[in-house]
CSV table of C-alpha atoms in Angstrom, one decimal:
chain,number,residue,atom,x,y,z
A,19,GLU,CA,4.6,20.9,10.0
A,20,VAL,CA,5.8,19.4,6.9
A,21,MET,CA,8.3,21.3,4.5
A,22,LEU,CA,7.6,21.7,0.9
A,23,THR,CA,8.4,18.3,-0.6
A,24,SER,CA,10.6,20.0,-3.3
A,25,GLU,CA,12.7,22.1,-0.7
A,26,ARG,CA,13.5,19.1,1.5
A,27,TYR,CA,14.4,16.8,-1.3
A,28,LYS,CA,16.1,19.3,-3.4
A,29,VAL,CA,14.1,18.7,-6.6
A,30,GLN,CA,14.0,20.9,-9.6
A,31,ARG,CA,10.6,21.6,-11.2
A,32,LEU,CA,10.6,20.4,-14.8
A,33,PRO,CA,9.8,22.8,-17.5
A,34,PHE,CA,5.9,22.0,-17.6
A,35,SER,CA,3.5,24.9,-18.3
A,36,HIS,CA,1.7,26.7,-15.5
A,37,VAL,CA,-2.0,26.7,-15.2
A,38,SER,CA,-3.8,29.5,-16.7
A,39,ASP,CA,-7.3,31.0,-16.4
A,40,SER,CA,-8.0,29.7,-19.7
A,41,ASP,CA,-7.0,26.1,-18.7
A,42,VAL,CA,-9.4,26.3,-15.8
A,43,ALA,CA,-12.1,27.7,-18.0
A,44,PHE,CA,-11.5,24.6,-20.4
A,45,PHE,CA,-11.8,22.2,-17.6
A,46,GLU,CA,-15.0,24.0,-16.3
A,47,ARG,CA,-16.5,23.3,-19.8
A,48,ILE,CA,-15.9,19.5,-19.8
A,49,MET,CA,-16.7,18.9,-15.9
A,50,PRO,CA,-18.9,22.0,-14.6
A,51,GLY,CA,-18.8,22.2,-10.9
A,52,ARG,CA,-16.2,19.7,-10.4
A,53,VAL,CA,-13.2,21.9,-10.8
A,54,ILE,CA,-11.6,22.9,-7.5
A,55,THR,CA,-9.4,26.2,-7.3
A,56,ASN,CA,-10.1,27.3,-3.7
A,57,PRO,CA,-6.6,26.9,-1.8
A,58,GLU,CA,-8.4,26.2,1.4
A,59,GLU,CA,-10.2,23.3,-0.3
A,60,LEU,CA,-7.2,22.0,-1.9
A,61,LYS,CA,-5.1,22.0,1.1
A,62,PRO,CA,-5.8,18.3,2.4
A,63,PHE,CA,-5.2,17.0,-1.2
A,64,ASN,CA,-1.5,18.6,-1.4
A,65,VAL,CA,-0.5,16.9,1.9
A,66,ASP,CA,0.1,13.0,2.3
A,67,TRP,CA,-1.5,10.9,4.9
A,68,LEU,CA,1.6,10.7,7.0
A,69,LYS,CA,1.8,14.7,6.7
A,70,SER,CA,5.6,14.0,5.6
A,71,VAL,CA,5.4,15.6,2.1
A,72,ARG,CA,3.5,18.5,0.6
A,73,GLY,CA,3.0,20.0,-2.9
A,74,CYS,CA,1.3,23.1,-4.1
A,75,SER,CA,-1.2,22.4,-6.7
A,76,LYS,CA,-3.7,25.1,-7.5
A,77,LEU,CA,-6.1,23.0,-9.2
A,78,MET,CA,-8.1,19.7,-8.8
A,79,LEU,CA,-10.1,17.8,-11.2
A,80,LYS,CA,-12.9,15.4,-10.2
A,81,PRO,CA,-13.9,13.4,-13.3
A,82,GLN,CA,-16.8,11.0,-13.3
A,83,THR,CA,-16.1,9.1,-16.4
A,84,THR,CA,-13.4,7.6,-18.6
A,85,ALA,CA,-14.4,10.0,-21.4
A,86,GLU,CA,-13.8,13.0,-19.0
A,87,VAL,CA,-10.3,11.9,-17.8
A,88,SER,CA,-9.5,11.2,-21.7
A,89,GLN,CA,-10.6,14.7,-22.6
A,90,ALA,CA,-8.5,16.3,-19.5
A,91,LEU,CA,-5.3,14.3,-20.4
A,92,ARG,CA,-5.6,15.0,-24.1
A,93,TYR,CA,-5.6,18.8,-23.3
A,94,CYS,CA,-3.0,18.5,-20.6
A,95,TYR,CA,-0.8,16.7,-23.1
A,96,GLU,CA,-1.1,19.3,-25.6
A,97,ARG,CA,-0.6,22.1,-23.2
A,98,ASN,CA,2.4,20.3,-21.5
A,99,LEU,CA,0.8,20.3,-18.1
A,100,ALA,CA,1.9,18.0,-15.5
A,101,VAL,CA,-0.9,15.7,-13.6
A,102,ASN,CA,-0.9,13.9,-10.4
A,103,PRO,CA,-3.4,11.3,-10.3
A,104,GLN,CA,-4.8,10.7,-6.7
A,105,GLY,CA,-7.1,8.0,-5.1
A,106,GLY,CA,-7.6,7.9,-1.4
A,107,ASN,CA,-4.4,9.5,-0.6
A,108,THR,CA,-3.5,6.8,1.9
A,109,GLY,CA,0.1,5.9,0.3
A,110,LEU,CA,3.2,5.9,2.7
A,111,VAL,CA,5.9,6.9,0.0
A,112,GLY,CA,4.7,10.4,-1.1
A,113,GLY,CA,3.4,9.1,-4.4
A,114,SER,CA,0.0,10.6,-4.1
A,115,VAL,CA,0.7,14.2,-3.7
A,116,PRO,CA,1.9,16.8,-6.0
A,117,VAL,CA,5.8,17.8,-5.8
A,118,PHE,CA,5.2,21.2,-7.1
A,119,ASP,CA,2.0,22.6,-8.8
A,120,GLU,CA,0.9,19.5,-11.0
A,121,ILE,CA,-2.8,19.3,-11.5
A,122,ILE,CA,-4.5,16.9,-9.1
A,123,LEU,CA,-6.8,14.5,-10.9
A,124,SER,CA,-8.9,12.8,-8.3
A,125,THR,CA,-10.7,9.7,-8.8
A,126,VAL,CA,-13.2,10.3,-5.9
A,127,LEU,CA,-16.3,10.6,-7.9
A,128,MET,CA,-15.6,7.5,-10.2
A,129,ASN,CA,-17.0,5.2,-7.8
A,130,GLN,CA,-19.5,3.2,-9.6
A,131,ILE,CA,-19.7,-0.7,-9.8
A,132,ILE,CA,-20.2,-1.8,-13.3
A,133,SER,CA,-21.1,-5.3,-12.8
A,134,PHE,CA,-20.5,-8.5,-10.9
A,135,ASP,CA,-20.8,-11.9,-12.0
A,136,LYS,CA,-22.0,-14.5,-9.2
A,137,VAL,CA,-20.9,-17.5,-11.1
A,138,SER,CA,-17.3,-16.4,-11.9
A,139,GLY,CA,-16.9,-14.0,-9.1
A,140,ILE,CA,-15.5,-11.3,-11.5
A,141,LEU,CA,-16.4,-7.7,-10.4
A,142,MET,CA,-15.8,-4.8,-12.7
A,143,CYS,CA,-16.0,-1.3,-11.0
A,144,GLN,CA,-14.6,2.2,-11.7
A,145,ALA,CA,-11.1,3.1,-10.0
A,146,GLY,CA,-12.6,5.3,-7.4
A,147,CYS,CA,-14.4,2.7,-5.5
A,148,ILE,CA,-13.4,2.5,-1.8
A,149,LEU,CA,-12.0,-0.9,-1.0
A,150,GLU,CA,-14.2,-1.4,2.0
A,151,LYS,CA,-17.4,-0.4,0.2
A,152,LEU,CA,-16.6,-3.0,-2.5
A,153,ASN,CA,-16.0,-5.5,0.2
A,154,GLU,CA,-19.4,-4.7,1.8
A,155,TYR,CA,-21.1,-4.9,-1.7
A,156,LEU,CA,-19.6,-8.2,-2.2
A,157,GLU,CA,-20.3,-9.9,1.2
A,158,GLU,CA,-24.2,-9.2,0.6
A,159,GLN,CA,-23.7,-11.6,-2.6
A,160,GLY,CA,-21.5,-14.3,-0.5
A,161,PHE,CA,-18.0,-13.0,-2.0
A,162,ILE,CA,-15.0,-10.7,-0.6
A,163,MET,CA,-12.4,-8.6,-2.2
A,164,PRO,CA,-9.1,-10.7,-2.4
A,165,LEU,CA,-7.0,-8.0,-0.8
A,166,ASP,CA,-7.6,-6.3,2.7
A,167,LEU,CA,-5.4,-3.6,4.1
A,168,GLY,CA,-5.5,-1.2,7.1
A,169,ALA,CA,-6.4,1.9,5.0
A,170,LYS,CA,-9.5,-0.1,3.6
A,171,GLY,CA,-11.9,2.7,4.8
A,172,SER,CA,-10.4,5.3,2.5
A,173,CYS,CA,-8.2,3.9,-0.1
A,174,HIS,CA,-9.4,3.3,-3.7
A,175,ILE,CA,-9.2,0.1,-5.8
A,176,GLY,CA,-7.5,2.0,-8.5
A,177,GLY,CA,-4.8,3.3,-6.3
A,178,ASN,CA,-4.6,-0.1,-4.7
A,179,VAL,CA,-4.0,-1.7,-8.3
A,180,ALA,CA,-1.8,1.5,-9.4
A,181,THR,CA,0.5,0.7,-6.4
A,182,ASN,CA,0.1,-3.2,-6.3
A,183,ALA,CA,-1.0,-3.0,-2.8
A,184,GLY,CA,-0.3,-6.2,-0.8
A,185,GLY,CA,-1.9,-6.2,2.7
A,186,LEU,CA,-3.4,-8.9,4.9
A,187,ARG,CA,-4.8,-11.4,2.5
A,188,LEU,CA,-2.0,-11.9,0.1
A,189,LEU,CA,-0.8,-15.2,1.8
A,190,ARG,CA,-3.9,-16.7,0.8
A,191,TYR,CA,-5.1,-15.0,-2.4
A,192,GLY,CA,-1.9,-13.8,-4.0
A,193,SER,CA,-1.0,-10.3,-5.2
A,194,LEU,CA,-3.1,-8.0,-7.6
A,195,ARG,CA,-1.0,-9.3,-10.4
A,196,GLY,CA,-2.9,-12.5,-10.2
A,197,THR,CA,-6.2,-11.3,-9.3
A,198,VAL,CA,-6.6,-8.3,-11.5
A,199,LEU,CA,-7.9,-9.8,-14.9
A,200,GLY,CA,-8.3,-6.5,-16.7
A,201,LEU,CA,-7.9,-2.9,-16.8
A,202,GLU,CA,-9.2,0.4,-18.3
A,203,VAL,CA,-6.4,2.9,-18.4
A,204,VAL,CA,-6.0,6.5,-19.9
A,205,LEU,CA,-2.7,7.1,-21.3
A,206,ALA,CA,-0.7,10.3,-21.1
A,207,ASP,CA,-2.0,11.6,-24.6
A,208,GLY,CA,-5.5,11.0,-23.6
A,209,SER,CA,-6.3,7.8,-25.6
A,210,ALA,CA,-8.0,5.0,-23.8
A,211,LEU,CA,-6.8,1.7,-23.5
A,212,ASP,CA,-9.6,-1.0,-23.0
A,213,CYS,CA,-8.0,-4.1,-21.6
A,214,LEU,CA,-11.0,-4.6,-19.3
A,215,ALA,CA,-11.1,-8.5,-19.9
A,216,SER,CA,-13.0,-10.7,-17.7
A,217,LEU,CA,-11.1,-13.8,-18.5
A,218,ARG,CA,-8.8,-15.9,-16.4
A,219,LYS,CA,-7.1,-17.3,-19.4
A,220,ASP,CA,-6.0,-15.0,-22.1
A,221,ASN,CA,-2.8,-15.5,-24.0
A,222,THR,CA,-3.4,-13.2,-26.8
A,223,GLY,CA,0.1,-11.2,-27.1
A,224,TYR,CA,1.8,-9.3,-24.2
A,225,ASP,CA,0.0,-8.9,-20.9
A,226,LEU,CA,-0.2,-5.1,-21.1
A,227,LYS,CA,-2.3,-4.7,-17.9
A,228,GLN,CA,0.8,-5.9,-15.9
A,229,LEU,CA,2.7,-2.7,-17.1
A,230,PHE,CA,0.1,-0.5,-15.1
A,231,ILE,CA,-0.2,-2.7,-12.1
A,232,GLY,CA,2.3,-1.2,-9.6
A,233,SER,CA,3.4,1.7,-11.9
A,234,GLU,CA,2.1,4.2,-9.5
A,235,GLY,CA,0.2,6.5,-12.0
A,236,THR,CA,3.6,7.2,-14.0
A,237,LEU,CA,2.5,5.3,-17.2
A,238,GLY,CA,-1.3,5.8,-17.4
A,239,ILE,CA,-4.3,6.5,-15.2
A,240,ILE,CA,-6.3,3.5,-14.3
A,241,THR,CA,-9.9,4.3,-14.6
A,242,ALA,CA,-11.6,0.8,-14.2
A,243,VAL,CA,-10.8,-2.5,-12.9
A,244,SER,CA,-12.0,-6.2,-13.4
A,245,ILE,CA,-10.9,-8.3,-10.5
A,246,LEU,CA,-11.5,-11.9,-9.5
A,247,CYS,CA,-12.9,-12.2,-6.0
A,248,PRO,CA,-13.1,-15.3,-3.8
A,249,GLN,CA,-16.1,-16.6,-2.2
A,250,LYS,CA,-16.8,-15.3,1.4
A,251,PRO,CA,-15.6,-18.0,3.9
A,252,LYS,CA,-18.3,-19.5,5.8
A,253,ALA,CA,-15.9,-20.0,8.9
A,254,VAL,CA,-13.2,-17.5,10.2
A,255,ASN,CA,-11.2,-18.1,13.1
A,256,LEU,CA,-8.4,-16.3,14.7
A,257,ALA,CA,-5.6,-17.0,17.1
A,258,PHE,CA,-3.7,-14.4,18.8
A,259,LEU,CA,-0.6,-15.8,20.4
A,260,GLY,CA,2.6,-15.0,22.4
A,261,CYS,CA,6.0,-16.3,21.5
A,262,GLN,CA,9.2,-15.9,23.4
A,263,SER,CA,11.8,-15.5,20.5
A,264,PHE,CA,11.7,-14.7,16.9
A,265,THR,CA,13.0,-18.1,16.1
A,266,LYS,CA,9.8,-19.4,17.8
A,267,VAL,CA,7.8,-17.2,15.6
A,268,LEU,CA,9.4,-18.7,12.5
A,269,GLU,CA,8.9,-22.3,13.9
A,270,THR,CA,5.3,-21.6,14.6
A,271,PHE,CA,4.9,-20.5,11.2
A,272,THR,CA,6.3,-23.7,9.8
A,273,THR,CA,4.2,-25.8,12.1
A,274,CYS,CA,1.1,-23.8,11.2
A,275,ARG,CA,1.6,-24.1,7.4
A,276,ALA,CA,2.0,-27.8,7.8
A,277,THR,CA,-1.0,-28.2,10.0
A,278,LEU,CA,-3.4,-25.6,8.6
A,279,GLY,CA,-2.8,-26.1,5.0
A,280,GLU,CA,-5.3,-24.6,2.6
A,281,ILE,CA,-7.3,-22.8,5.4
A,282,LEU,CA,-4.4,-20.5,6.5
A,283,SER,CA,-5.3,-16.9,5.2
A,284,ALA,CA,-3.1,-14.7,7.3
A,285,TYR,CA,0.1,-14.9,9.3
A,286,GLU,CA,1.1,-11.5,11.0
A,287,PHE,CA,3.6,-10.7,13.6
A,288,MET,CA,4.5,-7.9,15.9
A,289,ASP,CA,6.9,-7.2,18.6
A,290,GLU,CA,6.3,-6.1,22.2
A,291,LYS,CA,7.2,-2.5,21.2
A,292,CYS,CA,4.4,-2.3,18.7
A,293,MET,CA,1.9,-3.8,21.4
A,294,GLU,CA,3.1,-1.1,23.9
A,295,LEU,CA,2.4,1.6,21.4
A,296,VAL,CA,-1.1,0.4,20.4
A,297,GLU,CA,-2.1,0.0,24.1
A,298,ARG,CA,-0.6,3.5,24.8
A,299,HIS,CA,-1.8,5.7,22.2
A,300,LEU,CA,-5.1,4.0,21.1
A,301,LYS,CA,-6.1,2.7,24.6
A,302,LEU,CA,-6.6,-0.7,23.2
A,303,SER,CA,-6.1,-3.8,25.3
A,304,SER,CA,-4.4,-7.2,24.4
A,305,PRO,CA,-5.9,-10.5,25.9
A,306,VAL,CA,-2.5,-11.8,25.6
A,307,THR,CA,0.6,-10.0,27.4
A,308,GLY,CA,4.1,-10.4,28.7
A,309,SER,CA,5.7,-11.8,25.3
A,310,PRO,CA,8.4,-10.2,23.3
A,311,PHE,CA,6.6,-11.3,20.0
A,312,TYR,CA,2.7,-11.7,19.1
A,313,VAL,CA,1.5,-13.6,16.3
A,314,LEU,CA,-1.8,-13.3,14.5
A,315,ILE,CA,-3.1,-16.3,12.7
A,316,GLU,CA,-6.4,-16.3,10.6
A,317,THR,CA,-8.0,-19.4,9.0
A,318,SER,CA,-10.7,-19.1,6.4
A,319,GLY,CA,-12.7,-22.1,5.2
A,320,SER,CA,-16.0,-23.5,4.3
A,321,ASN,CA,-16.5,-25.9,7.2
A,322,SER,CA,-16.4,-24.5,10.8
A,323,THR,CA,-16.2,-27.9,12.5
A,324,HIS,CA,-13.2,-28.9,10.1
A,325,ASP,CA,-11.4,-25.7,10.7
A,326,GLU,CA,-11.7,-25.4,14.4
A,327,GLU,CA,-10.5,-29.0,14.7
A,328,LYS,CA,-7.5,-28.1,12.6
A,329,LEU,CA,-6.8,-24.9,14.5
A,330,ASN,CA,-7.0,-26.7,17.9
A,331,ASN,CA,-4.8,-29.4,16.7
A,332,PHE,CA,-2.2,-26.9,15.6
A,333,LEU,CA,-2.5,-24.9,19.0
A,334,GLU,CA,-2.1,-28.1,21.0
A,335,GLN,CA,1.0,-28.9,19.0
A,336,ALA,CA,2.4,-25.2,19.4
A,337,MET,CA,1.8,-25.1,23.2
A,338,ASN,CA,3.1,-28.7,24.1
A,339,SER,CA,6.5,-28.1,22.1
A,340,GLY,CA,6.8,-24.7,23.9
A,341,LEU,CA,6.6,-22.7,20.5
A,342,VAL,CA,3.7,-20.6,21.9
A,343,THR,CA,3.5,-19.7,25.8
A,344,ASP,CA,0.2,-17.7,25.8
A,345,GLY,CA,-2.8,-17.3,23.5
A,346,THR,CA,-6.2,-16.5,22.6
A,347,VAL,CA,-8.8,-17.9,19.9
A,348,ALA,CA,-11.7,-16.0,18.3
A,349,THR,CA,-14.6,-17.2,16.3
A,350,ASP,CA,-17.2,-14.4,16.6
A,351,ASP,CA,-16.9,-11.4,14.4
A,352,LYS,CA,-16.6,-8.8,17.3
A,353,LYS,CA,-13.8,-10.5,18.9
A,354,ILE,CA,-12.2,-11.2,15.5
A,355,LYS,CA,-12.3,-7.4,14.7
A,356,THR,CA,-11.0,-6.5,18.1
A,357,LEU,CA,-8.0,-8.8,17.8
A,358,TRP,CA,-7.4,-7.6,14.1
A,359,SER,CA,-7.3,-4.1,15.3
A,360,LEU,CA,-4.4,-4.8,17.6
A,361,ARG,CA,-2.5,-5.5,14.4
A,362,GLU,CA,-4.2,-3.2,11.7
A,363,ARG,CA,-3.8,-0.1,13.8
A,364,ILE,CA,-0.1,-0.2,14.5
A,365,THR,CA,0.5,2.2,11.6
A,366,GLU,CA,-1.8,4.9,13.4
A,367,ALA,CA,-0.3,4.2,16.8
A,368,LEU,CA,3.0,5.1,15.4
A,369,THR,CA,1.9,8.2,14.1
A,370,HIS,CA,1.0,9.3,17.7
A,371,ASP,CA,4.5,8.6,18.6
A,372,GLY,CA,6.3,11.4,16.9
A,373,TYR,CA,7.9,11.6,13.4
A,374,VAL,CA,8.0,8.2,11.7
A,375,TYR,CA,10.5,6.9,9.5
A,376,LYS,CA,8.9,3.9,7.5
A,377,TYR,CA,10.5,1.1,5.8
A,378,ASP,CA,8.8,-1.6,4.0
A,379,ILE,CA,11.2,-4.5,3.2
A,380,SER,CA,10.9,-8.2,1.9
A,381,LEU,CA,13.7,-10.4,2.9
A,382,PRO,CA,14.4,-14.2,3.3
A,383,VAL,CA,12.1,-14.9,6.3
A,384,GLY,CA,14.9,-16.3,8.6
A,385,LYS,CA,16.6,-12.8,8.4
A,386,LEU,CA,13.5,-10.8,8.8
A,387,TYR,CA,13.8,-9.5,12.4
A,388,ASP,CA,17.8,-9.3,12.4
A,389,LEU,CA,17.4,-5.9,10.4
A,390,VAL,CA,15.3,-4.6,13.5
A,391,THR,CA,17.7,-5.8,16.1
A,392,ASP,CA,20.6,-4.2,14.0
A,393,THR,CA,18.9,-0.9,13.5
A,394,ARG,CA,18.1,-0.6,17.0
A,395,ALA,CA,21.5,-1.1,18.0
A,396,ARG,CA,22.9,1.2,15.5
A,397,LEU,CA,20.5,4.1,16.4
A,398,GLY,CA,20.7,3.7,20.2
A,399,GLN,CA,19.3,6.6,22.0
A,400,CYS,CA,18.9,8.8,18.8
A,401,ALA,CA,15.5,7.1,18.1
A,402,LYS,CA,12.6,7.0,20.3
A,403,ASN,CA,11.4,3.7,19.2
A,404,VAL,CA,12.4,1.1,16.7
A,405,VAL,CA,9.7,-1.6,15.9
A,406,GLY,CA,9.1,-4.6,13.5
A,407,TYR,CA,6.0,-6.0,12.6
A,408,GLY,CA,4.3,-7.2,9.2
A,409,HIS,CA,3.4,-10.0,7.0
A,410,LEU,CA,5.6,-12.9,8.1
A,411,GLY,CA,4.0,-15.3,5.8
A,412,ASP,CA,5.2,-13.1,2.9
A,413,GLY,CA,8.5,-12.2,4.1
A,414,ASN,CA,7.3,-8.7,4.4
A,415,LEU,CA,8.7,-6.7,7.4
A,416,HIS,CA,7.6,-3.1,8.2
A,417,LEU,CA,10.5,-1.6,10.2
A,418,ASN,CA,9.3,1.7,11.6
A,419,ILE,CA,11.6,4.2,13.7
A,420,THR,CA,10.0,7.0,15.7
A,421,ALA,CA,11.6,10.2,16.9
A,422,GLU,CA,10.5,13.4,18.5
A,423,SER,CA,10.8,15.4,15.3
A,424,TYR,CA,12.3,15.0,11.7
A,425,SER,CA,16.1,15.2,11.9
A,426,TYR,CA,18.6,15.0,9.0
A,427,SER,CA,21.1,13.5,11.3
A,428,LEU,CA,18.8,10.6,12.1
A,429,LEU,CA,17.9,10.1,8.6
A,430,ASP,CA,21.6,9.7,7.6
A,431,ALA,CA,22.0,7.1,10.3
A,432,ILE,CA,19.2,5.2,8.8
A,433,GLU,CA,19.6,5.6,5.2
A,434,PRO,CA,21.2,4.1,3.3
A,435,PHE,CA,22.2,1.5,6.0
A,436,VAL,CA,18.6,-0.1,5.8
A,437,TYR,CA,18.9,-0.3,2.2
A,438,GLU,CA,22.5,-1.7,2.0
A,439,TRP,CA,21.6,-4.3,4.7
A,440,THR,CA,18.5,-5.2,2.6
A,441,ALA,CA,20.5,-5.5,-0.5
A,442,ARG,CA,23.1,-7.7,1.1
A,443,TYR,CA,20.4,-10.2,1.6
A,444,ASN,CA,18.9,-9.9,-1.8
A,445,GLY,CA,15.7,-8.3,-0.5
A,446,SER,CA,13.6,-5.7,-1.7
A,447,ILE,CA,13.5,-2.0,-0.4
A,448,SER,CA,10.0,-1.9,-1.1
A,449,ALA,CA,7.8,-5.0,-0.7
A,450,GLU,CA,4.3,-3.3,-1.0
A,451,HIS,CA,4.4,0.5,-0.6
A,452,GLY,CA,6.1,1.3,-3.9
A,453,LEU,CA,8.8,3.9,-4.5
A,454,GLY,CA,6.7,6.9,-5.0
A,455,PHE,CA,8.6,10.0,-4.2
A,456,LYS,CA,10.6,9.2,-1.1
A,457,LYS,CA,12.5,6.1,-2.5
A,458,LYS,CA,12.9,6.5,-6.1
A,459,GLN,CA,16.5,7.2,-5.9
A,460,PHE,CA,17.3,4.0,-4.1
A,461,ILE,CA,15.8,1.6,-6.7
A,462,GLN,CA,19.4,0.4,-7.5
A,463,TYR,CA,19.6,-1.3,-4.2
A,464,SER,CA,16.9,-3.7,-5.6
A,465,LYS,CA,17.0,-3.5,-9.5
A,466,PRO,CA,20.1,-3.7,-11.7
A,467,ASN,CA,20.9,-0.7,-14.2
A,468,GLU,CA,19.6,-2.6,-17.2
A,469,ALA,CA,16.1,-3.0,-15.5
A,470,VAL,CA,16.0,0.6,-14.5
A,471,PHE,CA,17.0,1.6,-18.0
A,472,LEU,CA,14.2,-0.7,-19.5
A,473,MET,CA,11.8,1.0,-17.2
A,474,GLN,CA,12.8,4.5,-18.2
A,475,ARG,CA,12.3,3.3,-21.8
A,476,PHE,CA,8.8,2.2,-21.1
A,477,LYS,CA,8.1,5.6,-19.5
A,478,ALA,CA,9.5,7.3,-22.6
A,479,ILE,CA,7.3,5.5,-24.8
A,480,LEU,CA,4.0,5.7,-23.0
A,481,ASP,CA,4.5,9.3,-21.6
A,482,PRO,CA,7.0,11.0,-24.0
A,483,LYS,CA,6.4,14.5,-22.3
A,484,GLY,CA,6.7,13.0,-18.6
A,485,ILE,CA,3.3,14.5,-17.5
A,486,LEU,CA,2.1,11.7,-15.6
A,487,ASN,CA,3.0,11.7,-11.9
A,488,PRO,CA,6.6,13.3,-12.5
A,489,TYR,CA,9.5,13.0,-10.0
A,490,LYS,CA,8.1,9.7,-8.8
A,491,THR,CA,9.1,6.0,-9.0
A,492,LEU,CA,11.9,6.2,-11.3
A,493,PRO,CA,15.3,8.0,-10.9
A,494,SER,CA,15.5,10.9,-13.3
A,495,SER,CA,17.2,9.6,-16.4
A,496,SER,CA,19.6,12.6,-16.7
């Protein structure tokens, strides 16, 4: 069972107001029937997906429109009530649940698609749309979302943008900083900022939307998104391969990029420990076995004959030069999904293995796996499993450590060791999960003091009372 977040991390509640009956009555007037105060009903929204942090909010609001979010925030700002914006609550750094009794503002009912332009491929929708649902809607029109992640069945696009989620398609379509064309955001004082442009080119002044992408709900609440969507590839192929060493994983990547060029859409890797856990805990079985490393390569293109030829050339080269010892190829949807699940469900498999310490790191790609090896050596028998997997094409490693249960001594052995190691090679301590609650005090491993100070000034300008997602993302400025 998780401890209260505030107890474990020794955080003091800031002097925000406490929710009163008259506050509840006010919210009931502006969104009747969509104000939740029943403690049982609130329980799941007070705990994160990993069950690692927990708050004690007594009130959840479910607005349907930007106007309602605006009214709610204007009121909270005047009353000095803290607010915790929440999407699908699939985050991994404790950013999406209250620390104390912040009001949860959920986007769950803000799930309308506003428009889609088939010529430009630009989708406009409310922030609470579920990623997978958007993708299904787009597929019917011959398009796809430019991002894809394991949590797609429950994460919201607003949360994806607020955390600048990365995921499995970043190698091909870039990050949300490039594909999000516009946002509508409600600021702390309730004013709505309409930057919902649908232009790919717009150089009029500062690009304000970038401030909110990746700001984790601390500068404003995203209510709508305008996003550029690529056409659905006519041909998708997948290769799942076994490599005998990490050096070979890297060489395979270099060969792969040179041979596949523009059709390469994902290059993922996992170690044998990951495979073991996925097979043991989720009863999945892999067609490729007996390798220390596995690589998943996806191609997406417009001409299946052309793509298959390219992929076969690459595989022939990789096999002949001994980079790859074993492999399988999939072209039909069912087999593709089966192979992807071996990689996508690692997170889930890990949660069945005990308490999970999660690290999401960017490093120069040649150094990527050394961190896993060094951590494994350092922890020895104290940890149950130390695994490494992730988006090799983007230099993004997911380092996960499992143990029977949470322990302070194990945490002390891992942190700040992992962060110091990462900083030594100029890596990032959070490649795609954000800092949220769990990592905010470690920001200095990746950012100089001047940068952190500037961030704090932005926060003070946009949210002078500090009511938006307090205790998260930035270290306290005191």
